CSV table of C-alpha atoms and ligand atoms in Angstrom, one decimal:
chain,number,residue,atom,x,y,z
A,1,MET,CA,143.0,149.5,122.8
A,2,LYS,CA,141.0,147.4,123.5
A,3,ILE,CA,138.8,146.8,120.0
A,4,GLY,CA,137.6,143.8,119.2
A,5,MET,CA,137.7,142.8,122.5
A,6,PRO,CA,133.6,140.6,122.9
A,7,LEU,CA,131.2,142.1,125.0
A,8,THR,CA,131.1,139.3,127.9
A,9,LYS,CA,135.1,140.0,128.8
A,10,PHE,CA,134.7,143.7,128.5
A,11,LEU,CA,131.7,143.7,131.1
A,12,LEU,CA,134.1,141.1,133.2
A,13,GLU,CA,136.8,143.9,133.0
A,14,GLU,CA,134.0,147.0,133.7
A,15,GLN,CA,133.0,145.2,136.9
A,16,ARG,CA,136.1,145.9,138.3
A,17,HIS,CA,134.9,149.2,138.5
A,18,TYR,CA,132.4,147.7,141.1
A,19,PRO,CA,134.2,146.5,144.3
A,20,GLY,CA,132.4,143.8,145.7
A,21,SER,CA,130.1,143.6,142.8
A,22,THR,CA,128.0,140.1,142.5
A,23,GLY,CA,127.5,139.6,139.1
A,24,ASN,CA,124.3,139.6,138.9
A,25,PHE,CA,124.5,142.8,136.5
A,26,THR,CA,127.3,140.7,134.0
A,27,GLY,CA,124.8,138.1,134.5
A,28,LEU,CA,121.4,140.5,133.8
A,29,PHE,CA,123.2,142.1,130.2
A,30,SER,CA,124.9,138.6,129.3
A,31,ASP,CA,121.5,137.3,129.2
A,32,LEU,CA,119.9,140.6,127.2
A,33,ALA,CA,122.4,139.7,124.3
A,34,VAL,CA,121.1,136.2,123.8
A,35,ALA,CA,118.6,137.8,123.6
A,36,ALA,CA,119.5,140.5,120.7
A,37,LYS,CA,121.7,138.1,119.2
A,38,ILE,CA,118.5,135.5,118.4
A,39,ILE,CA,115.9,138.7,117.7
A,40,SER,CA,118.7,139.9,115.2
A,41,ARG,CA,118.7,136.2,113.2
A,42,GLU,CA,114.8,137.4,112.7
A,43,VAL,CA,114.8,140.2,111.9
A,44,ASN,CA,117.5,139.0,109.1
A,45,LYS,CA,115.7,136.7,108.4
A,46,ALA,CA,112.4,139.5,107.8
A,47,GLY,CA,113.4,140.0,104.1
A,48,LEU,CA,112.5,135.9,103.6
A,49,ILE,CA,108.8,136.5,105.5
A,50,ASN,CA,107.4,135.7,102.4
A,51,ILE,CA,109.1,132.8,101.8
A,52,LEU,CA,108.5,131.0,104.9
A,53,GLY,CA,104.4,132.9,105.1
A,54,GLU,CA,103.0,136.0,107.1
A,55,ALA,CA,103.0,137.3,110.2
A,56,GLY,CA,99.6,135.5,111.5
A,57,ARG,CA,99.7,132.6,109.1
A,58,THR,CA,101.7,129.6,109.5
A,59,ASN,CA,105.6,129.0,107.2
A,60,VAL,CA,105.7,126.5,105.5
A,61,GLN,CA,106.8,124.1,108.5
A,62,GLY,CA,103.5,124.5,109.9
A,63,GLU,CA,104.2,126.7,112.4
A,64,GLU,CA,102.6,130.1,113.2
A,65,VAL,CA,104.2,133.1,111.9
A,66,GLN,CA,105.0,135.7,115.0
A,67,LYS,CA,104.7,139.8,113.9
A,68,LEU,CA,108.0,140.6,114.3
A,69,ASP,CA,107.7,142.5,117.4
A,70,ALA,CA,105.3,140.3,119.2
A,71,TYR,CA,108.4,138.0,118.8
A,72,ALA,CA,111.0,140.1,119.5
A,73,ASN,CA,109.4,140.2,123.0
A,74,SER,CA,108.6,137.2,123.8
A,75,THR,CA,111.8,136.3,122.8
A,76,ILE,CA,113.1,138.9,125.6
A,77,ILE,CA,110.6,138.1,128.2
A,78,LYS,CA,111.1,134.5,128.0
A,79,THR,CA,115.3,135.0,127.6
A,80,MET,CA,115.1,137.0,130.3
A,81,GLU,CA,112.3,136.0,132.7
A,82,HIS,CA,114.9,133.2,134.9
A,83,GLY,CA,118.1,134.4,134.8
A,84,GLY,CA,118.0,135.2,138.7
A,85,HIS,CA,118.2,138.5,138.3
A,86,LEU,CA,115.1,140.8,137.7
A,87,SER,CA,112.1,141.1,140.0
A,88,GLY,CA,110.2,141.9,137.0
A,89,MET,CA,109.8,143.6,133.6
A,90,ALA,CA,107.9,146.3,131.2
A,91,SER,CA,107.3,146.2,127.7
A,92,GLU,CA,105.9,148.5,125.5
A,93,GLU,CA,104.1,145.8,123.2
A,94,CYS,CA,102.8,145.0,127.4
A,95,GLU,CA,99.8,147.4,128.9
A,96,GLY,CA,101.3,146.4,132.5
A,97,VAL,CA,104.1,145.2,134.6
A,98,ILE,CA,105.2,141.8,133.3
A,99,ASP,CA,105.6,139.3,136.3
A,100,ILE,CA,108.8,137.0,137.1
A,101,PRO,CA,106.9,133.3,137.8
A,102,ASP,CA,107.1,131.8,140.9
A,103,HIS,CA,109.0,129.2,140.1
A,104,TYR,CA,111.7,131.1,139.2
A,105,PRO,CA,114.4,133.2,141.8
A,106,ARG,CA,114.7,137.5,141.5
A,107,GLY,CA,116.1,139.4,141.4
A,108,HIS,CA,116.7,143.3,142.2
A,109,TYR,CA,117.4,145.3,138.0
A,110,LEU,CA,114.1,146.4,137.2
A,111,LEU,CA,114.0,145.5,132.6
A,112,MET,CA,112.6,148.6,130.9
A,113,PHE,CA,112.4,148.0,126.9
A,114,ASP,CA,110.8,149.0,122.6
A,115,PRO,CA,111.4,145.1,122.2
A,116,LEU,CA,111.5,146.6,117.8
A,117,ASP,CA,111.2,150.1,116.9
A,118,GLY,CA,110.0,150.8,114.3
A,119,SER,CA,110.0,148.1,113.4
A,120,SER,CA,106.7,148.3,110.7
A,121,ASN,CA,109.7,150.3,108.5
A,122,ILE,CA,110.8,146.2,108.9
A,123,ASP,CA,109.6,144.6,105.1
A,124,VAL,CA,111.6,147.8,103.2
A,125,ASN,CA,114.7,147.1,104.7
A,126,ILE,CA,114.8,150.5,106.4
A,127,SER,CA,116.7,149.3,110.0
A,128,VAL,CA,115.1,148.8,113.5
A,129,GLY,CA,116.1,148.2,116.8
A,130,THR,CA,116.3,147.2,120.6
A,131,ILE,CA,116.3,150.0,123.3
A,132,PHE,CA,116.6,149.6,127.1
A,133,SER,CA,117.0,150.2,130.5
A,134,ILE,CA,117.8,149.0,133.2
A,135,ILE,CA,117.3,150.4,137.3
A,136,ARG,CA,117.5,148.9,141.0
A,137,LYS,CA,114.0,148.5,142.8
A,138,THR,CA,114.1,149.9,145.6
A,139,THR,CA,111.4,148.5,147.0
A,140,GLU,CA,110.5,145.8,149.8
A,141,GLY,CA,107.8,142.6,148.6
A,142,GLU,CA,105.5,142.3,145.1
A,143,THR,CA,106.7,144.8,142.0
A,144,THR,CA,103.7,147.1,141.0
A,145,GLU,CA,103.8,150.2,138.2
A,146,LYS,CA,105.4,152.2,140.9
A,147,ASP,CA,108.6,150.5,140.9
A,148,PHE,CA,109.2,152.0,137.3
A,149,LEU,CA,108.3,155.7,137.6
A,150,ARG,CA,111.7,156.5,138.4
A,151,PRO,CA,113.6,159.4,136.6
A,152,GLY,CA,115.4,158.9,133.9
A,153,ALA,CA,118.6,159.8,136.8
A,154,GLU,CA,118.4,157.3,138.4
A,155,GLN,CA,118.8,154.3,135.5
A,156,VAL,CA,122.1,151.3,136.5
A,157,SER,CA,122.9,151.4,132.6
A,158,ALA,CA,120.6,151.8,129.0
A,159,GLY,CA,121.3,150.8,126.0
A,160,TYR,CA,119.9,149.7,121.6
A,161,ILE,CA,120.2,147.5,119.8
A,162,ILE,CA,120.4,148.5,115.9
A,163,TYR,CA,120.0,145.8,113.6
A,164,GLY,CA,121.2,147.3,110.8
A,165,SER,CA,123.6,147.1,107.8
A,166,SER,CA,124.9,145.0,110.5
A,167,THR,CA,124.0,144.1,114.3
A,168,MET,CA,125.7,147.2,116.6
A,169,LEU,CA,124.5,146.6,121.1
A,170,VAL,CA,126.2,150.3,122.2
A,171,TYR,CA,124.5,151.0,126.2
A,172,THR,CA,126.6,152.7,129.0
A,173,THR,CA,126.6,152.2,132.8
A,174,GLY,CA,127.7,155.2,133.7
A,175,HIS,CA,131.6,155.3,132.4
A,176,GLY,CA,131.0,156.3,129.1
A,177,VAL,CA,129.7,154.7,125.9
A,178,HIS,CA,130.7,151.5,124.2
A,179,GLY,CA,129.8,149.5,120.0
A,180,PHE,CA,129.4,145.7,120.1
A,181,THR,CA,129.3,144.8,116.3
A,182,LEU,CA,127.8,141.1,116.2
A,183,ASP,CA,130.0,139.4,114.1
A,184,PRO,CA,127.0,136.4,112.9
A,185,SER,CA,130.2,134.0,112.5
A,186,VAL,CA,131.3,133.6,115.7
A,187,GLY,CA,128.1,134.8,117.5
A,188,GLU,CA,129.6,137.3,119.2
A,189,PHE,CA,129.5,140.8,120.2
A,190,LEU,CA,133.0,143.1,119.3
A,191,LEU,CA,134.4,146.1,120.8
A,192,SER,CA,134.7,147.5,118.0
A,193,HIS,CA,133.3,151.9,118.9
A,194,GLU,CA,135.0,152.6,122.8
A,195,ASP,CA,134.6,155.6,124.7
A,196,ILE,CA,132.0,156.9,122.0
A,197,ARG,CA,131.6,161.2,121.8
A,198,THR,CA,130.0,162.5,119.7
A,199,ALA,CA,130.2,166.2,118.9
A,200,GLU,CA,129.4,169.3,120.3
A,201,LYS,CA,127.7,170.6,117.9
A,202,GLY,CA,126.4,168.8,114.3
A,203,ASN,CA,125.5,168.7,111.0
A,204,ILE,CA,122.2,167.8,110.7
A,205,TYR,CA,118.7,167.9,112.3
A,206,SER,CA,116.4,165.5,111.9
A,207,ILE,CA,112.7,165.7,112.5
A,208,ASN,CA,109.5,164.7,110.8
A,209,GLU,CA,108.9,167.8,107.9
A,210,GLY,CA,105.5,166.2,107.0
A,211,ASN,CA,104.2,167.8,110.9
A,212,THR,CA,105.0,171.8,110.0
A,213,LYS,CA,100.8,172.1,110.5
A,214,ASN,CA,100.5,170.7,113.3
A,215,TRP,CA,103.8,172.5,115.3
A,216,SER,CA,103.8,174.9,117.5
A,217,GLY,CA,105.5,178.1,117.6
A,218,GLY,CA,110.0,177.2,119.0
A,219,ALA,CA,109.2,174.7,116.4
A,220,LEU,CA,108.4,176.6,113.5
A,221,LYS,CA,110.7,179.0,115.3
A,222,TYR,CA,113.7,176.5,115.2
A,223,VAL,CA,112.9,175.1,112.3
A,224,GLU,CA,113.3,178.6,109.9
A,225,GLU,CA,116.5,179.2,112.2
A,226,ILE,CA,118.8,176.2,111.0
A,227,LYS,CA,117.7,175.4,108.0
A,228,LYS,CA,119.2,179.5,107.7
A,229,ASP,CA,122.6,177.6,109.4
A,230,GLY,CA,122.2,175.3,106.2
A,231,LEU,CA,121.7,172.2,108.7
A,232,SER,CA,121.2,168.6,106.5
A,233,ALA,CA,118.1,166.7,107.1
A,234,ARG,CA,118.1,163.3,107.9
A,235,TYR,CA,114.7,161.8,108.8
A,236,VAL,CA,114.6,157.8,108.3
A,237,GLY,CA,111.8,157.5,110.8
A,238,SER,CA,113.0,154.4,113.1
A,239,LEU,CA,114.1,156.5,116.5
A,240,VAL,CA,116.9,154.4,117.1
A,241,ALA,CA,119.5,154.4,112.7
A,242,ASP,CA,117.8,158.5,113.8
A,243,PHE,CA,120.3,158.4,116.8
A,244,HIS,CA,123.1,156.4,116.1
A,245,ARG,CA,123.2,158.3,113.4
A,246,ASN,CA,123.3,161.6,114.9
A,247,LEU,CA,125.4,160.6,118.0
A,248,LEU,CA,128.3,158.6,115.5
A,249,LYS,CA,128.2,162.2,113.3
A,250,GLY,CA,126.5,164.6,115.2
A,251,GLY,CA,123.3,166.4,114.3
A,252,VAL,CA,120.3,166.7,116.6
A,253,PHE,CA,116.6,164.6,116.4
A,254,LEU,CA,113.7,166.7,117.6
A,255,TYR,CA,110.2,165.3,118.0
A,256,PRO,CA,108.3,168.1,119.7
A,257,ALA,CA,104.4,167.5,121.0
A,258,ASP,CA,102.7,169.6,119.0
A,259,LYS,CA,98.2,169.5,117.6
A,260,LYS,CA,98.8,165.5,116.8
A,261,ASN,CA,100.5,164.7,119.4
A,262,PRO,CA,100.3,167.1,123.0
A,263,LYS,CA,102.4,165.4,125.1
A,264,GLY,CA,104.9,164.0,121.7
A,265,LYS,CA,104.8,160.6,120.6
A,266,LEU,CA,107.5,158.7,122.1
A,267,ARG,CA,107.5,157.1,125.1
A,268,LEU,CA,109.5,158.2,128.2
A,269,LEU,CA,110.7,154.8,129.2
A,270,TYR,CA,112.2,152.6,127.2
A,271,GLU,CA,112.4,155.5,124.2
A,272,ALA,CA,113.7,158.4,125.4
A,273,ASN,CA,115.2,158.1,129.4
A,274,PRO,CA,117.8,155.5,127.9
A,275,LEU,CA,118.7,157.2,124.6
A,276,ALA,CA,119.0,160.2,126.6
A,277,PHE,CA,121.3,158.4,129.4
A,278,ILE,CA,123.3,157.1,126.7
A,279,VAL,CA,123.2,161.0,124.3
A,280,GLU,CA,124.5,163.2,128.4
A,281,GLN,CA,127.8,160.3,128.9
A,282,ALA,CA,128.6,160.5,125.6
A,283,GLY,CA,128.6,164.2,125.7
A,284,GLY,CA,125.4,165.4,124.0
A,285,ALA,CA,121.9,166.9,125.7
A,286,ALA,CA,119.0,165.1,125.6
A,287,SER,CA,115.5,167.4,126.9
A,288,THR,CA,111.9,168.0,126.2
A,289,GLY,CA,112.8,171.5,125.0
A,290,LEU,CA,111.4,172.9,127.9
A,291,GLU,CA,113.8,170.6,131.2
A,292,ARG,CA,116.2,167.6,131.0
A,293,ILE,CA,113.9,164.4,130.1
A,294,LEU,CA,116.5,162.6,132.9
A,295,ASP,CA,115.0,164.4,135.1
A,296,VAL,CA,111.4,164.3,134.5
A,297,LYS,CA,109.1,162.1,137.4
A,298,PRO,CA,106.7,159.4,135.3
A,299,LYS,CA,103.1,159.8,136.2
A,300,GLU,CA,102.9,156.5,133.7
A,301,LEU,CA,104.6,153.5,132.2
A,302,HIS,CA,103.5,154.9,128.9
A,303,GLN,CA,103.8,157.8,129.3
A,304,ARG,CA,104.6,159.9,125.8
A,305,THR,CA,107.3,163.1,126.2
A,306,PRO,CA,108.6,165.6,122.9
A,307,LEU,CA,112.0,165.4,122.6
A,308,ILE,CA,114.3,166.7,121.6
A,309,ILE,CA,118.5,165.3,121.7
A,310,GLY,CA,121.2,164.7,120.6
A,311,SER,CA,124.6,167.8,120.0
A,312,GLN,CA,124.5,169.2,122.9
A,313,ALA,CA,124.8,172.9,122.1
A,314,ASP,CA,122.1,172.1,118.9
A,315,VAL,CA,119.7,170.6,122.5
A,316,LYS,CA,120.6,174.0,123.4
A,317,LYS,CA,119.7,175.9,120.7
A,318,ALA,CA,116.7,173.8,120.9
A,319,GLU,CA,115.6,174.6,124.3
A,320,ARG,CA,116.1,178.3,123.4
A,321,PHE,CA,113.2,178.6,121.3
A,322,PHE,CA,111.0,176.0,123.0
A,323,ARG,CA,111.2,177.9,126.2
A,324,ALA,CA,110.4,181.8,124.7
A,325,GLU,CA,107.4,180.1,123.1
A,326,THR,CA,105.8,179.0,127.0
A,327,PRO,CA,106.3,180.2,129.7
A,328,ALA,CA,109.2,180.1,132.8
A,329,LEU,CA,108.9,176.1,134.4
A,330,SER,CA,107.9,177.5,138.0
A,331,ASN,CA,111.2,176.1,139.7
B,1,P6P,P1,106.2,159.5,112.5
B,1,P6P,C1,108.9,154.8,114.8
B,1,P6P,O1,106.6,154.2,114.9
B,1,P6P,C2,108.6,155.7,115.2
B,1,P6P,O2,108.1,155.2,116.8
B,1,P6P,C3,110.2,156.3,115.9
B,1,P6P,O3,111.2,154.3,115.9
B,1,P6P,C4,110.0,157.5,115.5
B,1,P6P,O4,111.5,157.8,115.4
B,1,P6P,C5,108.9,157.3,115.6
B,1,P6P,O5,107.8,156.9,115.4
B,1,P6P,C6,108.3,157.9,113.5
B,1,P6P,O6,107.4,159.5,113.7
B,1,P6P,O7,105.2,160.2,113.3
B,1,P6P,O8,107.7,160.7,111.8
B,1,P6P,O9,106.4,158.4,111.6
């Protein structure tokens, strides 16, 4: 049992799974943990924003106050770009590929991220999160958008940081899911949840029932069915918070395609794929309703997808309802 072990030590121990590894991934991940600590500090100060100055204005020190999602975005880029581990990045906040400046060394990894998902919840003190996905660059030469358009099954690592009652970093490299809680007094992420497993079947469902009028028949019938099963409704409206609770307690989160969002609302590359990698490693499942999220072949960087994710039995049951309304996928 390694509970309490610092993240950096845990990463070095994990590195032993990969004989001949160069330590590049460990370096990359350590840089990401630094960015997470910086964002955590600012998010936790957000309640004081009125004293420190509203976003877009100058604060009492006369400094320009950034919106927190813009701040999180620039923090990750500035922390990650000089480490020599990446050959490019993609962010929910940036239209195109984020290049590594020529004066910095490049590496073989690509990082995709949503710097601060659910940021509209910050000013009402609801948990928000950073979601990230790491793949290897498989082409030579310049990094283009195409390098990022790979199925989620090719991820090397994925994770999220949830800024809530405490700040937790949860990640996988394909060897289980591990959770680290930030101890601000020492400035370290310490192992608090080793080898997280999610329940085969949960008692919680998370969906925005305000969208009921826009749902397809499959969604309507599924939600009607689970209400008969007596599941509890829990919906925070912050993906990382809803996902994290269901991962630890069991349950299913759904953001299906509907009339308002015909392709779904959530993003494939830096929201659905990383959470799908995590949930499968924890024994759960993630689906579009018709196919496994990790098998979806991306066509564009900010592609949206329907998402049903959580306990295996719950996701499989939902798929039966969504598939019943749609002709079988042509193989
Ligand atoms: P709705 C937050 O804006 C977000 O991107 C996710 O974090 C969250 O799960 C979803 O949108 C909530 O969307 O339409 O229910 O408000």
